[in-house]
Coordinates of C-alpha atoms and ligand atoms in Angstrom, one line a residue:
M337 CA -195.9 -165.3 -21.4
S338 CA -196.8 -162.0 -23.8
R339 CA -194.7 -159.1 -23.2
V340 CA -197.0 -155.8 -24.3
P341 CA -195.1 -153.2 -25.5
A342 CA -194.3 -150.7 -22.6
L343 CA -196.4 -147.7 -24.7
I344 CA -199.3 -149.7 -24.7
V345 CA -199.5 -150.9 -21.2
L346 CA -198.4 -147.3 -20.4
T347 CA -201.4 -145.4 -22.2
V348 CA -204.0 -148.3 -21.0
A349 CA -202.6 -147.9 -17.1
L350 CA -203.0 -144.1 -17.7
S351 CA -206.3 -144.3 -19.3
C352 CA -207.3 -146.0 -16.5
A353 CA -206.0 -143.4 -14.1
V354 CA -207.4 -140.9 -15.2
L355 CA -211.3 -141.8 -15.9
A356 CA -211.0 -144.1 -13.0
A357 CA -213.2 -146.9 -14.9
C358 CA -211.0 -149.2 -14.2
A359 CA -211.3 -149.0 -10.5
H360 CA -213.3 -151.5 -8.3
M361 CA -212.8 -150.8 -4.7
G362 CA -215.9 -149.1 -3.1
E363 CA -216.0 -149.3 0.7
E364 CA -218.7 -151.9 0.7
G365 CA -218.3 -155.3 -1.0
C366 CA -214.8 -156.0 -2.8
G367 CA -213.3 -156.1 -6.1
A368 CA -211.1 -159.2 -5.9
D369 CA -210.4 -162.2 -3.7
R370 CA -207.4 -159.9 -1.9
D371 CA -209.8 -157.1 -0.6
C372 CA -211.4 -160.3 1.9
K373 CA -210.2 -161.0 5.3
L374 CA -209.1 -164.4 6.2
D375 CA -209.7 -167.1 3.9
R376 CA -212.9 -165.8 2.1
V377 CA -213.3 -165.1 -1.5
C378 CA -214.5 -162.0 -3.3
E379 CA -218.1 -163.5 -5.4
A380 CA -220.0 -160.7 -7.2
G381 CA -218.4 -158.0 -5.2
H382 CA -218.9 -159.7 -2.2
C383 CA -216.4 -161.2 -0.1
V384 CA -218.3 -165.2 0.9
W385 CA -216.5 -168.0 2.5
P386 CA -215.0 -170.5 -0.4
H387 CA -217.0 -174.0 -0.6
G388 CA -213.9 -175.8 0.5
P389 CA -210.1 -175.9 0.0
A390 CA -208.3 -174.9 -2.8
G391 CA -205.9 -177.6 -3.3
A392 CA -204.6 -176.8 -6.8
A393 CA -202.0 -179.4 -7.1
G394 CA -198.4 -177.5 -8.5
T395 CA -197.5 -177.6 -11.9
G396 CA -193.9 -175.8 -11.5
G397 CA -192.0 -176.1 -14.6
P398 CA -189.9 -173.1 -16.0
A399 CA -191.3 -171.1 -18.6
A400 CA -190.3 -169.7 -21.6
G401 CA -188.3 -166.5 -20.5
A402 CA -186.3 -163.7 -21.9
P403 CA -182.7 -165.1 -22.0
A404 CA -180.9 -164.1 -18.9
A405 CA -178.3 -161.3 -19.5
P406 CA -175.6 -161.1 -17.5
L407 CA -175.6 -158.2 -14.7
P408 CA -172.8 -157.1 -12.4
K409 CA -172.8 -159.0 -9.0
Y410 CA -172.5 -157.6 -6.2
A411 CA -171.7 -154.0 -7.8
L412 CA -173.8 -152.1 -5.0
E413 CA -174.7 -152.8 -1.5
P414 CA -178.0 -154.3 -1.0
A415 CA -181.0 -152.1 -1.5
Q416 CA -182.7 -151.6 2.2
A417 CA -185.8 -149.9 2.1
M418 CA -188.5 -152.3 1.1
F419 CA -190.8 -154.5 2.6
R420 CA -188.6 -157.0 5.2
L421 CA -185.7 -154.4 5.4
G422 CA -183.9 -155.9 2.8
A423 CA -183.9 -159.1 -0.3
A424 CA -183.1 -161.5 3.2
H425 CA -186.2 -160.5 4.6
R426 CA -185.1 -160.3 7.8
G427 CA -187.3 -157.7 9.4
R428 CA -183.9 -156.7 11.5
S429 CA -183.6 -152.6 11.7
P430 CA -180.4 -151.3 12.7
Y431 CA -182.0 -148.1 14.5
N432 CA -183.8 -148.3 18.1
L433 CA -187.7 -148.3 19.0
P434 CA -188.9 -145.8 21.3
V435 CA -188.0 -146.6 24.8
T436 CA -191.2 -144.9 25.8
R437 CA -194.5 -144.8 24.4
P438 CA -194.7 -142.7 21.6
E439 CA -197.3 -140.2 20.3
I440 CA -198.9 -139.7 16.9
A441 CA -196.5 -137.2 14.9
W442 CA -198.5 -136.7 11.5
V443 CA -201.2 -138.7 9.6
V444 CA -201.5 -139.1 6.1
T445 CA -205.2 -140.0 5.3
T446 CA -205.9 -142.0 2.1
G447 CA -209.1 -143.3 0.2
G448 CA -208.4 -146.5 1.2
P449 CA -207.4 -149.0 4.2
V450 CA -203.0 -148.6 4.1
V451 CA -202.1 -152.4 4.4
S452 CA -199.4 -151.8 2.9
S453 CA -196.1 -151.7 4.5
P454 CA -193.8 -148.1 4.2
A455 CA -190.0 -147.9 3.0
V456 CA -188.0 -144.8 3.6
A457 CA -185.9 -143.6 1.1
D458 CA -182.5 -142.8 1.5
D459 CA -183.7 -138.9 1.8
G460 CA -185.9 -139.6 4.3
T461 CA -189.2 -139.8 2.1
V462 CA -191.8 -142.6 3.3
L463 CA -193.2 -144.4 0.3
F464 CA -196.5 -146.4 0.6
A465 CA -199.7 -147.2 -0.8
S466 CA -203.0 -147.8 -0.3
H467 CA -206.4 -149.5 -1.5
D468 CA -206.9 -146.5 -3.3
G469 CA -204.7 -148.2 -5.4
K470 CA -202.2 -144.9 -5.0
L471 CA -198.8 -145.2 -4.5
Y472 CA -197.6 -141.8 -1.7
A473 CA -194.5 -140.2 -1.5
V474 CA -194.4 -138.3 2.1
A475 CA -191.7 -135.7 3.4
R476 CA -190.2 -136.3 6.6
D477 CA -192.6 -133.5 7.8
G478 CA -196.0 -135.7 6.8
T479 CA -196.6 -133.4 3.4
T480 CA -197.6 -135.5 0.9
K481 CA -194.6 -134.4 -2.2
W482 CA -196.6 -136.8 -4.9
S483 CA -198.7 -139.4 -5.2
Y484 CA -199.0 -141.8 -8.3
A485 CA -202.7 -143.8 -9.3
T486 CA -202.5 -146.9 -10.4
G487 CA -205.4 -149.0 -12.0
D488 CA -206.3 -151.3 -9.2
I489 CA -206.3 -151.4 -4.8
I490 CA -202.7 -151.9 -3.8
F491 CA -201.5 -154.5 -1.0
A492 CA -198.2 -154.5 -2.4
S493 CA -195.3 -152.9 -0.6
P494 CA -192.9 -150.0 -2.2
A495 CA -189.0 -151.0 -2.9
V496 CA -186.9 -148.2 -3.5
A497 CA -183.5 -148.8 -5.9
H498 CA -180.2 -147.2 -5.5
D499 CA -180.9 -145.0 -8.1
G500 CA -184.4 -143.8 -6.5
T501 CA -187.0 -145.6 -9.0
V502 CA -189.6 -147.0 -6.7
Y503 CA -190.8 -150.1 -7.7
I504 CA -194.8 -151.1 -6.6
G505 CA -197.1 -153.8 -7.8
S506 CA -200.9 -153.3 -8.2
D507 CA -203.8 -155.3 -8.2
D508 CA -203.9 -154.2 -12.1
D509 CA -201.7 -156.6 -12.7
H510 CA -198.5 -154.3 -13.5
L511 CA -195.5 -153.6 -11.7
Y512 CA -194.5 -149.7 -11.8
A513 CA -191.2 -148.8 -11.8
V514 CA -191.9 -145.0 -10.3
A515 CA -189.5 -142.1 -10.7
P516 CA -188.4 -140.6 -7.4
T517 CA -189.4 -136.7 -8.5
G518 CA -193.1 -136.0 -9.1
G519 CA -194.3 -139.9 -9.4
K520 CA -193.5 -140.2 -13.2
P521 CA -193.8 -143.6 -14.2
R522 CA -190.4 -145.1 -15.7
W523 CA -191.5 -147.9 -17.3
I524 CA -195.1 -150.4 -16.4
F525 CA -194.7 -154.0 -16.6
Q526 CA -197.6 -156.2 -17.1
I527 CA -197.2 -159.4 -15.2
G528 CA -199.0 -162.5 -16.6
A529 CA -202.2 -162.8 -18.8
C530 CA -205.3 -162.8 -17.4
P531 CA -207.9 -162.5 -19.4
Q532 CA -209.6 -160.1 -16.6
R533 CA -207.1 -157.5 -15.2
I534 CA -209.5 -155.7 -12.6
G535 CA -212.8 -156.3 -11.0
V536 CA -214.4 -159.7 -9.5
G537 CA -213.8 -163.3 -9.1
P538 CA -210.4 -165.4 -9.1
E539 CA -209.4 -164.6 -12.3
A540 CA -209.0 -161.1 -11.8
S541 CA -207.2 -162.0 -8.9
R542 CA -205.0 -164.8 -10.0
C543 CA -202.1 -161.8 -11.7
D544 CA -202.5 -159.8 -8.7
V545 CA -199.0 -157.8 -8.1
D546 CA -199.2 -157.8 -4.4
A547 CA -196.2 -160.1 -3.5
G548 CA -193.0 -157.3 -2.7
P549 CA -191.3 -157.0 -5.0
T550 CA -188.5 -157.6 -3.9
I551 CA -184.8 -156.0 -5.1
G552 CA -181.8 -158.3 -5.4
P553 CA -178.6 -157.2 -4.6
D554 CA -178.0 -156.9 -8.3
G555 CA -181.2 -154.7 -8.9
V556 CA -183.3 -157.7 -10.3
V557 CA -186.9 -157.4 -9.4
Y558 CA -188.7 -160.3 -7.6
T559 CA -192.6 -160.7 -7.7
G560 CA -195.6 -162.5 -8.3
G561 CA -198.3 -163.0 -9.8
D562 CA -199.5 -166.0 -11.7
G563 CA -195.9 -167.4 -11.2
I564 CA -192.9 -166.1 -10.1
Y565 CA -191.4 -163.1 -12.0
A566 CA -187.7 -161.7 -12.0
V567 CA -187.7 -158.3 -13.7
N568 CA -184.7 -156.6 -14.9
P569 CA -184.0 -152.8 -13.7
D570 CA -184.7 -151.5 -17.3
G571 CA -188.2 -153.2 -17.2
T572 CA -187.9 -156.2 -19.4
L573 CA -188.2 -159.8 -18.5
R574 CA -185.9 -161.6 -17.1
W575 CA -187.4 -164.8 -16.4
R576 CA -190.9 -166.1 -15.4
F577 CA -191.4 -169.6 -13.0
A578 CA -194.5 -170.5 -13.9
T579 CA -196.3 -172.4 -10.6
G580 CA -199.4 -174.0 -10.0
G581 CA -201.7 -171.1 -8.0
H582 CA -201.2 -167.3 -7.3
V583 CA -197.9 -165.7 -5.6
A584 CA -198.5 -163.3 -3.0
S585 CA -195.3 -164.1 -1.3
A586 CA -192.4 -161.7 -1.5
P587 CA -189.6 -163.5 -2.9
A588 CA -186.8 -163.5 -1.1
V589 CA -183.2 -164.1 -2.4
L590 CA -180.2 -166.5 -1.1
A591 CA -177.0 -165.8 -0.9
D592 CA -176.0 -167.5 -3.7
G593 CA -178.9 -165.9 -5.9
T594 CA -181.6 -168.6 -5.3
V595 CA -184.8 -167.0 -5.2
V596 CA -187.7 -168.4 -2.9
A597 CA -191.1 -167.9 -2.9
G598 CA -194.1 -169.3 -1.5
S599 CA -197.6 -170.2 -3.9
Q600 CA -200.9 -170.6 -3.1
D601 CA -200.4 -174.0 -5.0
D602 CA -199.2 -175.0 -1.4
L603 CA -195.3 -174.5 -2.4
V604 CA -192.7 -172.9 -1.5
Y605 CA -190.2 -172.7 -4.4
G606 CA -186.1 -172.6 -4.6
I607 CA -185.4 -171.0 -8.1
A608 CA -182.1 -170.7 -9.5
P609 CA -180.7 -167.1 -10.7
D610 CA -181.4 -168.2 -14.5
G611 CA -185.2 -169.3 -13.5
T612 CA -185.2 -172.7 -13.4
K613 CA -186.3 -175.0 -10.5
R614 CA -184.0 -176.0 -7.8
W615 CA -186.6 -177.3 -5.7
D616 CA -189.9 -177.3 -4.3
F617 CA -191.0 -178.1 -0.8
R618 CA -195.0 -179.3 0.0
T619 CA -196.8 -177.5 3.2
G620 CA -200.4 -178.4 4.1
G621 CA -201.8 -175.4 2.9
D622 CA -201.1 -171.5 0.9
V623 CA -198.0 -170.2 1.4
D624 CA -199.1 -166.4 1.1
A625 CA -195.8 -165.4 3.8
A626 CA -193.2 -164.3 2.5
P627 CA -190.3 -166.1 3.4
A628 CA -186.9 -164.8 5.3
V629 CA -183.6 -166.0 5.4
G630 CA -181.5 -166.5 8.2
D631 CA -177.4 -165.6 8.8
D632 CA -176.7 -169.4 8.1
G633 CA -179.1 -169.7 5.3
T634 CA -181.7 -170.8 6.7
I635 CA -185.4 -170.3 5.3
Y636 CA -188.4 -169.6 7.8
V637 CA -191.9 -169.7 6.2
G638 CA -195.6 -169.9 7.1
S639 CA -198.3 -171.4 5.6
D640 CA -201.8 -171.7 6.2
D641 CA -201.7 -175.1 7.9
R642 CA -200.4 -173.2 10.5
K643 CA -196.7 -173.7 10.3
L644 CA -193.8 -171.9 10.5
Y645 CA -191.0 -174.1 8.5
A646 CA -187.4 -173.8 9.0
L647 CA -186.1 -174.8 5.5
N648 CA -182.2 -176.2 4.6
P649 CA -181.1 -173.9 1.5
D650 CA -181.9 -177.2 -0.4
G651 CA -185.0 -176.6 0.1
T652 CA -185.3 -179.7 2.8
M653 CA -187.5 -179.4 6.5
R654 CA -185.5 -178.5 9.4
W655 CA -188.3 -178.4 11.4
A656 CA -192.0 -177.0 11.9
F657 CA -193.3 -175.5 14.2
T658 CA -197.1 -175.3 14.9
T659 CA -198.9 -172.5 15.7
G660 CA -202.8 -172.1 16.5
G661 CA -203.9 -170.5 13.2
D662 CA -202.7 -169.5 9.9
V663 CA -199.2 -168.2 9.5
R664 CA -199.2 -165.2 6.8
S665 CA -196.8 -162.7 8.5
A666 CA -193.4 -163.0 7.2
A667 CA -191.0 -164.0 10.3
A668 CA -188.2 -161.7 11.6
I669 CA -184.8 -162.8 12.2
G670 CA -182.9 -160.9 15.0
N671 CA -181.7 -161.7 18.3
G672 CA -180.9 -165.2 18.0
M673 CA -184.5 -165.8 18.0
I674 CA -187.4 -166.0 15.2
Y675 CA -190.5 -163.7 15.6
V676 CA -193.8 -164.5 13.7
G677 CA -197.5 -163.6 14.0
S678 CA -200.3 -166.7 13.9
F679 CA -204.0 -165.6 13.3
D680 CA -204.0 -167.2 16.7
A681 CA -203.3 -163.8 17.9
Q682 CA -200.1 -164.5 19.4
L683 CA -196.4 -163.7 18.2
Y684 CA -194.3 -166.1 18.7
A685 CA -190.7 -166.2 19.7
V686 CA -188.6 -169.5 18.4
R687 CA -185.0 -170.3 18.8
L688 CA -183.2 -171.3 15.9
D689 CA -183.4 -175.4 16.9
G690 CA -187.7 -174.8 16.2
T691 CA -188.4 -174.8 20.1
L692 CA -190.8 -172.0 21.6
A693 CA -189.0 -169.4 24.0
W694 CA -192.5 -167.4 24.8
T695 CA -196.0 -166.2 23.1
F696 CA -197.4 -162.6 23.4
R697 CA -200.9 -162.9 22.8
S698 CA -203.1 -159.7 20.9
G699 CA -206.3 -159.2 20.9
D700 CA -206.9 -160.6 17.3
R701 CA -205.3 -161.7 14.4
I702 CA -201.7 -161.2 13.4
I703 CA -201.1 -160.4 9.7
S704 CA -198.3 -157.8 10.0
S705 CA -194.9 -158.4 10.1
A706 CA -192.3 -157.8 13.0
L707 CA -189.4 -155.7 13.0
V708 CA -186.6 -156.2 15.4
D709 CA -184.6 -153.3 16.4
A710 CA -181.1 -152.9 17.0
K711 CA -181.0 -154.3 20.7
G712 CA -183.6 -157.1 20.1
A713 CA -187.0 -155.2 20.8
I714 CA -189.7 -156.1 18.6
L715 CA -192.8 -154.3 17.0
F716 CA -195.8 -155.2 15.2
G717 CA -199.2 -154.8 14.7
S718 CA -202.5 -156.7 15.2
Q719 CA -206.2 -156.9 14.2
D720 CA -207.0 -155.4 17.4
D721 CA -206.1 -152.3 16.0
R722 CA -202.9 -151.8 18.3
L723 CA -199.2 -151.3 17.5
Y724 CA -197.2 -153.5 20.4
C725 CA -193.6 -153.1 21.1
L726 CA -192.1 -155.7 23.0
E727 CA -189.2 -156.1 25.5
P728 CA -186.6 -159.0 24.0
D729 CA -188.1 -161.3 26.6
G730 CA -191.4 -160.8 25.7
H731 CA -192.8 -158.1 28.2
L732 CA -195.0 -155.1 26.5
R733 CA -192.8 -152.1 26.6
W734 CA -195.7 -150.3 24.9
S735 CA -198.6 -150.5 22.6
V736 CA -200.6 -147.4 20.7
E737 CA -204.3 -147.8 19.5
L738 CA -204.6 -146.9 16.0
G739 CA -208.2 -146.7 14.3
G740 CA -208.3 -150.0 12.7
D741 CA -207.0 -153.2 12.0
V742 CA -203.2 -153.1 12.0
D743 CA -202.1 -155.9 9.0
S744 CA -198.9 -153.3 7.4
S745 CA -195.4 -153.7 8.6
P746 CA -194.1 -151.1 10.5
T747 CA -191.0 -149.6 9.9
L748 CA -188.4 -147.3 11.8
A749 CA -186.4 -144.4 10.9
A750 CA -182.8 -143.6 12.0
D751 CA -184.4 -141.0 13.9
G752 CA -186.7 -143.3 16.0
T753 CA -190.1 -142.4 14.0
I754 CA -192.3 -145.2 13.1
F755 CA -194.3 -145.5 10.0
V756 CA -197.4 -148.0 10.0
G757 CA -200.7 -148.1 8.0
S758 CA -204.1 -149.2 9.3
D759 CA -207.3 -150.2 7.6
D760 CA -208.7 -146.6 8.8
R761 CA -207.1 -145.2 6.0
K762 CA -204.4 -143.5 7.2
L763 CA -200.7 -143.7 7.6
Y764 CA -198.9 -143.2 10.5
A765 CA -196.0 -141.5 12.1
L766 CA -195.2 -142.3 15.6
R767 CA -192.5 -140.9 17.8
A768 CA -191.7 -140.6 21.7
P769 CA -192.2 -137.2 22.9
S770 CA -188.1 -136.9 24.0
S771 CA -187.0 -137.4 20.4
P772 CA -186.3 -134.5 18.9
P773 CA -188.2 -133.2 15.3
P774 CA -186.6 -134.5 12.3
Ligands
CA882 CA1 -205.9 -158.2 -11.0
CA883 CA1 -203.6 -174.0 -1.6
CA884 CA1 -209.9 -154.2 14.4

């Protein structure tokens, strides 16, 4: 693990942003595998099907990292403004979804698809990112407060720390800590030492920072790249755990501090707070879905082998539930149920014992992770370009058609406003007509 001095990294990144010389993100073709839908990979600027499944063997093992400095344990309430609404990734909102079909209150149009899932800060500011490489901060009325340009496209979702610092990962292989005012970087941390940070081919995407980031209860920032990373709030490396494949899965944190993340080496890893491996669990495909942790510590995680797994906190399997397609979306946990979308276009409601309660069929693949509201209603997007709201029993409450795939996971503000991104380059704010303006 090479720790490049922050000043050098900052200079390089800012040069990229200013000159736009590092950006390869045209609407046609691709700049990295992550630009490509499904399992296609980016070769010579075009999305193509690989010749066979990438079955890289796991080479997991603790890697040399900085010694872990002691941090105050649970000194603060866990942060909530991040992907899946917390480090347990339950996707459970304390607020209520609109009872009637919401209307579009405003949109922010960016320069690329918005796959990133928005986060709402304490002051109501909406943070999200776009394939145009920028992190955006938008006020409650829809006006853009600031944006911050990274050096490549962004799939990741922002996470907001207690002091307002916004963390975002970019396919330029860096994790950024951006100040809440003015969008200036507090620090920039390079993930891995991939020889090609930006551009085409597997080497350019292996160190992409497209997982999370996740803020642990102690403020440590967890993300992925060519392994699983723990970064201290001051921007220094806490530890790195090497994996046998790219980590695109946002790490989740168990109550005892165990960090759980999946990898394209087909394994789910449980990593102790000191960065050493506690266990791993082998699935039959890439694990690009973020794990979610139930109230009893059960870990729910999907795999490209079409299954949703329930693992005990020690990494042993409790059950596996088979869907009809790849499971890339994170499971939502609420109302005594597990909700997960699949590439077979269905959202599954699975009981805690692994039996099926019901399914809802959308018109295309589901990558978007569902949100469960305070009363058990469910919200998710589909590649049929719709955002769906379901009653707790699985019946449709309403749906809204947007302008492109909805791979972004929607989030919900206290006033009932929904925020979600779409491949039509827009971030949407949706609000029921009866709701008062913010
Ligand atoms: Ca990259
Ligand atoms: Ca694999
Ligand atoms: Ca579509």
